[in-house]
Structure formats: C-alpha cells, structure tokens
Short mmCIF file of C-alpha atoms in Angstrom, two decimals:
data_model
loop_
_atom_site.label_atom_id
_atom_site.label_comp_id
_atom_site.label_asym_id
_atom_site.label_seq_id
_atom_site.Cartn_x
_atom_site.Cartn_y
_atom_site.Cartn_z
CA UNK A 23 -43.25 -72.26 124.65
CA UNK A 24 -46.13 -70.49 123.70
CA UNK A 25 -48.57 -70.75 120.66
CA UNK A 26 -48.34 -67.73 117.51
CA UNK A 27 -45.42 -65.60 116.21
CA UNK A 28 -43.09 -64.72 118.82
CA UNK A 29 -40.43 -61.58 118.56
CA UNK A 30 -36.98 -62.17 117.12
CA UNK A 31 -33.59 -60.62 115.88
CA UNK A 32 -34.57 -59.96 112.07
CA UNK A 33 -34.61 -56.90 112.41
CA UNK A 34 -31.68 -56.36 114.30
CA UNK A 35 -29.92 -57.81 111.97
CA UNK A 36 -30.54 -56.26 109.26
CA UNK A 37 -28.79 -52.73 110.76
CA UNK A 38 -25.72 -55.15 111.84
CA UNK A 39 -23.89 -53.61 114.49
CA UNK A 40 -24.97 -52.87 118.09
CA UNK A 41 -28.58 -52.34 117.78
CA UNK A 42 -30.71 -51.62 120.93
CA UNK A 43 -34.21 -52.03 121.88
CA UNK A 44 -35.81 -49.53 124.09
CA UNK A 45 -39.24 -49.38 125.97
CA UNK A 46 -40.67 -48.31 128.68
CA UNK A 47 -43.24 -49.00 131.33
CA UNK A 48 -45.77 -47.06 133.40
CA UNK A 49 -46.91 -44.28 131.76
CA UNK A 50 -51.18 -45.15 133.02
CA UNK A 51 -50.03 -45.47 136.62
CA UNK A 52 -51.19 -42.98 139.47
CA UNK A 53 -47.99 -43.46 141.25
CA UNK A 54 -44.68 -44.08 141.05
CA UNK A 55 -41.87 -43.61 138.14
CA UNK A 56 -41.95 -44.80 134.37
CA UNK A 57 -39.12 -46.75 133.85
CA UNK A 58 -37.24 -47.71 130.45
CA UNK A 59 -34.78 -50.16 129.54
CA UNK A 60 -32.41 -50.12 126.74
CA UNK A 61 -31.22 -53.86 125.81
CA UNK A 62 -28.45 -54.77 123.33
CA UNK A 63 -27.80 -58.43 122.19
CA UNK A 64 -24.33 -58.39 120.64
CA UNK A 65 -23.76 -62.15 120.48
CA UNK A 66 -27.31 -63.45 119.75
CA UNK A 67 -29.63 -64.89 122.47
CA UNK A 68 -29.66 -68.82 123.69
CA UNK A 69 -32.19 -70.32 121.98
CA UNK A 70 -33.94 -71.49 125.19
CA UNK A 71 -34.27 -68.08 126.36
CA UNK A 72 -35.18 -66.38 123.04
CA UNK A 73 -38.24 -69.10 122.85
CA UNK A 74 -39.96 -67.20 125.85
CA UNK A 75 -38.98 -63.70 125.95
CA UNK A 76 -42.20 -61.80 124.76
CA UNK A 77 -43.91 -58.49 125.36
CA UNK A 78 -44.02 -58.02 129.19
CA UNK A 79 -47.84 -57.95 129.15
CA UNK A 80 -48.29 -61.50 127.84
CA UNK A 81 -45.75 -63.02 130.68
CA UNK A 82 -46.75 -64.06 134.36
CA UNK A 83 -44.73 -62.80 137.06
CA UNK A 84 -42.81 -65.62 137.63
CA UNK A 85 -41.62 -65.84 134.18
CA UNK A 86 -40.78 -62.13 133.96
CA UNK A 87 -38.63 -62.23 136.86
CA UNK A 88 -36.97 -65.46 135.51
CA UNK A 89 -36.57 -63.38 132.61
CA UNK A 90 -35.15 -60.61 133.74
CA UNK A 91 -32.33 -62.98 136.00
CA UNK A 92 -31.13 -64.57 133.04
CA UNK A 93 -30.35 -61.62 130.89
CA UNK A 94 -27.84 -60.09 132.31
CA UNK A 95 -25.31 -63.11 132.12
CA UNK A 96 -25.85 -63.30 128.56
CA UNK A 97 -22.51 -63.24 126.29
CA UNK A 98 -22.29 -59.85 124.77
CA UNK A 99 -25.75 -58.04 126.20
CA UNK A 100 -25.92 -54.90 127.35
CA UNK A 101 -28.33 -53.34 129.69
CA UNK A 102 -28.87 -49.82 130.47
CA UNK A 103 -31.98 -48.54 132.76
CA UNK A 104 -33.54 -45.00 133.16
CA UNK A 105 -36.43 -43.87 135.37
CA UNK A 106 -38.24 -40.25 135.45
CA UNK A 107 -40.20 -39.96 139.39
CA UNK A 108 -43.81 -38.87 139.29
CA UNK A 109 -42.37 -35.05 140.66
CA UNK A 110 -40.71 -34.78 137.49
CA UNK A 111 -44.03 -36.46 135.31
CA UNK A 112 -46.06 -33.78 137.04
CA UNK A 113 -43.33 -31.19 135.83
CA UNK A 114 -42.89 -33.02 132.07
CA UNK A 115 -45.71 -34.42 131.59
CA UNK A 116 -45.91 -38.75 131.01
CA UNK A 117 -45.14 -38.18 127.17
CA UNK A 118 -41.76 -36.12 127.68
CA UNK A 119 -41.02 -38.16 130.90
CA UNK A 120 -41.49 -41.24 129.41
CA UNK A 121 -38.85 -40.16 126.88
CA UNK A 122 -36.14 -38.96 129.11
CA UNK A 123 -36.42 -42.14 130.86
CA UNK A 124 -35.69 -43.53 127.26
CA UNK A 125 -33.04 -40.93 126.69
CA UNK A 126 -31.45 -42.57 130.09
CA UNK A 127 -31.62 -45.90 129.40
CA UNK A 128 -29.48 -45.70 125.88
CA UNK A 129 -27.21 -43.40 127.97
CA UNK A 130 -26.58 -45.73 130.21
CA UNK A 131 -25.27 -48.89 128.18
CA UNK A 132 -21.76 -48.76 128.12
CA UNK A 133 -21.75 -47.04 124.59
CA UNK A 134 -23.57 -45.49 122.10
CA UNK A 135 -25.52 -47.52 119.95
CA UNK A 136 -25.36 -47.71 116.37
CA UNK A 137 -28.87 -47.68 115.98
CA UNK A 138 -31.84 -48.19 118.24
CA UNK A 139 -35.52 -49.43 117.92
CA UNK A 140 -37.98 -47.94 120.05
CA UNK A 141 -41.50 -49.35 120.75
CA UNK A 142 -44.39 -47.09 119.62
CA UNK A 143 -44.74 -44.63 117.24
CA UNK A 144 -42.57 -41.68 118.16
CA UNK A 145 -39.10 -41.65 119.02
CA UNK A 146 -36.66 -40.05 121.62
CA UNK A 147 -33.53 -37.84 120.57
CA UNK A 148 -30.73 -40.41 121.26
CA UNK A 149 -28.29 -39.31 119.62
CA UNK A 150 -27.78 -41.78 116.76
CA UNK A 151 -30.36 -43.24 114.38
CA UNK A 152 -33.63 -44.71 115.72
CA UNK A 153 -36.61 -46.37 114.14
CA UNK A 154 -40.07 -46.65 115.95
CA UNK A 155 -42.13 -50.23 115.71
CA UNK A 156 -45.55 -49.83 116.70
CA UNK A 157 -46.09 -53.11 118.75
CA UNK A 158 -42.27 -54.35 118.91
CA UNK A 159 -41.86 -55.63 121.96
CA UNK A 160 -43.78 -58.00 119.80
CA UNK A 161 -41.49 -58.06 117.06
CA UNK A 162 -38.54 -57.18 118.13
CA UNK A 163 -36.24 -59.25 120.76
CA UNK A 164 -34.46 -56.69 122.03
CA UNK A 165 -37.58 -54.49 122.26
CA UNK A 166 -39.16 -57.15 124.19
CA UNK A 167 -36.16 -57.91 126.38
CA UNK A 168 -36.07 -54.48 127.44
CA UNK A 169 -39.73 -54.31 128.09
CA UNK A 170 -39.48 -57.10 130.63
CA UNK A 171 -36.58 -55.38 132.39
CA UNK A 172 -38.04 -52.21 132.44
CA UNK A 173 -41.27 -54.20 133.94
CA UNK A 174 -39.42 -55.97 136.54
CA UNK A 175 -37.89 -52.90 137.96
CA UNK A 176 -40.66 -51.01 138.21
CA UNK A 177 -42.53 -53.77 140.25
CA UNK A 178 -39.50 -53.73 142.19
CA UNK A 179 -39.49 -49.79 142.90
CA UNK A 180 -43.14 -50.29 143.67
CA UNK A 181 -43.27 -53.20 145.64
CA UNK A 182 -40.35 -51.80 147.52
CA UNK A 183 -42.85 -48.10 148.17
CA UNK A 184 -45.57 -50.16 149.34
CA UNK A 185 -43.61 -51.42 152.14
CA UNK A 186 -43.96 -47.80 153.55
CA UNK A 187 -47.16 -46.73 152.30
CA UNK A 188 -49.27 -49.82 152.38
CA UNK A 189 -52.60 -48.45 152.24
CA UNK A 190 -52.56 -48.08 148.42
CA UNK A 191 -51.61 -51.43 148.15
CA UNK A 192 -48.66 -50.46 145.13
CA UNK A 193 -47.84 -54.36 145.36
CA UNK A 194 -50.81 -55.44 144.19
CA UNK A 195 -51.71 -52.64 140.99
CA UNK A 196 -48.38 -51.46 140.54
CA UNK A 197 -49.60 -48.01 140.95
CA UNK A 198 -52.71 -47.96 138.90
CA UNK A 199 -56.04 -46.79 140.03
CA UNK A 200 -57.85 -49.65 141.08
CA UNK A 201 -60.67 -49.15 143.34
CA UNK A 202 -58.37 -50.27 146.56
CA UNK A 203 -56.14 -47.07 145.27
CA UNK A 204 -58.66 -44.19 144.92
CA UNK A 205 -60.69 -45.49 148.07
CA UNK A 206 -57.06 -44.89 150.07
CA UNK A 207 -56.27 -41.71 148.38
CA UNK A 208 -59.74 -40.76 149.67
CA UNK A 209 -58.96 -41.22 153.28
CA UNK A 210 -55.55 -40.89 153.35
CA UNK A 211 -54.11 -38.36 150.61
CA UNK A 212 -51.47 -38.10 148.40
CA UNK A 213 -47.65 -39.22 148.70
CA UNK A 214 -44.78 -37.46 147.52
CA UNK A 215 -44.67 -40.72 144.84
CA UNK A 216 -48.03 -39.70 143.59
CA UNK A 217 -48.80 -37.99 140.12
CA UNK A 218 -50.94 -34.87 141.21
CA UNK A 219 -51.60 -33.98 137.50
CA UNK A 220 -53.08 -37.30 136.99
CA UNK A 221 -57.06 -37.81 137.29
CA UNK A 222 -58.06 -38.82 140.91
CA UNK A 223 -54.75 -37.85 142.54
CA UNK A 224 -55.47 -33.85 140.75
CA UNK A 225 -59.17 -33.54 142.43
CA UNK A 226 -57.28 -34.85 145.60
CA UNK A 227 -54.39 -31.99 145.18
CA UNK A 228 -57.34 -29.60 144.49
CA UNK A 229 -59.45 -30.36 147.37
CA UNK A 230 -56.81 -30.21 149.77
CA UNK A 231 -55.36 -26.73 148.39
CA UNK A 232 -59.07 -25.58 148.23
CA UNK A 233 -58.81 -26.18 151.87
CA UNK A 234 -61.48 -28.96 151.77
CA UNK A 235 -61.56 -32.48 153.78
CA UNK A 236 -60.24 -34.94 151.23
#
C-alpha cells in the first residue's frame, strides 16, 4: 500500500445511486486515439483492491494491468469505454475529442447514470447531472478506476499499432514525442494513426504537401 491520502467513495456516496467516474487518457500524444472510461461501483469495492487503485500516473505497469484484470469481476461494477482516432482529433480538435470519447464511455455502461464525476475542470454533455473534480482520479475511486482502464487500453491499442509500424517505437512512449518518435517521423513520415494538427507531425504534413523531402 502506498504512503499519503489515497482516492475513495465519499463522494460517491454522498449522490447515492449509480454514480460514475469518467476520465480519459491521451490527449499530449502524437499518435494514436484518446481513450475514456466510465466506471460505476454499485456494490462498493474489496478493500484489498480499493487500497491500490490510484491515479494511473502514480501506478507501474504491472500494477495497472493487475488493476485493470480485477475490475471487471467486481460485484455490481460497470464499465463502459469510448475512444475518438487521431483522424477525428485532427477534425475535433483534442479538447472536443477528448469529450466525445467521454460522451462514449457513459453511453456505453449498460444505463444511464444518475450522476457522473468527471476529472478536470470542464465537463461533457452526458445527459444527466455531472460534477467536475480537478485532480479526482485522486479523489475519487471511481475516477481513478476509470483512469486506469482507460490507461490500459490505450497501451493496448498502441502496443498493438507498433507491431505494424515499429519505427516509432508506440510501445515504448505510448505515442508521445520522444526523440526516438520525431527522429522516425523524420525519415519515415506520417501514419494514418498520426495527429497531423499536432506540432512535429503538422511541419511533417506541411513539408510533404509543400512538396519538400521530409
């Protein structure tokens, strides 16, 4: 178990009723989709499990993953996922993307919510009442269950890409721009799972429409 304060179900409780956390993951990325998970404990979490679910960012891999294998036989959760690919970012943009992939997620648990609690500070249209928590995937339990899903499958999609397009090495930075990333989109272009209106993958686009060597 780790040291500090670690996220629970107070608040949760205090709506009663099914109450979902939401979040999402990869909106900084290059490449690939952001992905959201919606996460709804209706008959409490084992207190085994609830003593390491945290914010994604603070768990290793392993513990992610073991994570995100336990959840779903839970009593009473509920767990809906929604992605948005980087075609559609480029078409959205990351802020409305990230939110449809939000919108998805809800959408996709077997029923409507009776409330949900999204991490950050602005919240989605889902169609029943929401509250934001800046930083509740620290707070919240739900909020950080569903940040670990929504973590888990995106490594997934992204580990699973890299298989075919290994020069960017997606396994290792998950689609971010490490130097390994913009060295390959250098000498070998952009994919079709690239975000051309993001930073190095743009003056890539540009270059090549410009009819220059990229």
């Amino acid at each position: 178990m780790k040291a500090g304060v670690m996220p629970d179900l107070t608040r949760e409780l205090q709506y009663g009723g099914r109450v979902a956390g939401v979040d999402e993951v990869g909106r900084g990325p290059l490449a690939g989709p952001v992905v959201a998970a919606a996460v709804v404990f209706g008959a409490g979490v084992p207190d085994d499990l609830a003593a390491i679910i945290d914010d994604s960012k603070k768990l290793k891999p392993q513990l992610r993953a073991f994570i995100a294998a336990r959840l779903p036989a839970v009593p009473g959760v509920e767990i809906g996922l929604g992605a948005v690919s980087a075609p559609a970012i480029d078409r959205l943009n990351i802020h409305n993307a990230a939110h449809l992939a939000m919108q998805r997620a809800v959408a996709r648990l077997p029923r409507l919510p009776d409330h949900v609690l999204v991490d950050g500070n602005k919240k989605p249209d889902f169609g029943c009442s929401a509250e934001c928590l800046v930083g509740g995937d620290s707070l919240s339990l739900s909020i950080a269950a569903a940040s670990v899903i929504a973590k888990v499958t995106r490594d997934r999609i992204m580990n699973s890409l890299d298989q075919r397009w290994p020069a960017y090495r997606w396994a290792k930075n998950s689609g971010y721009g490490t130097a390994v990333h913009r060295q390959a989109l250098i000498a070998s272009g952009i994919t079709p799972h690239h975000r051309k209106t993001f930073g190095t993958v743009r003056k890539q686009f540009e270059l090549y429409y410009a009819g220059e060597q990229v």
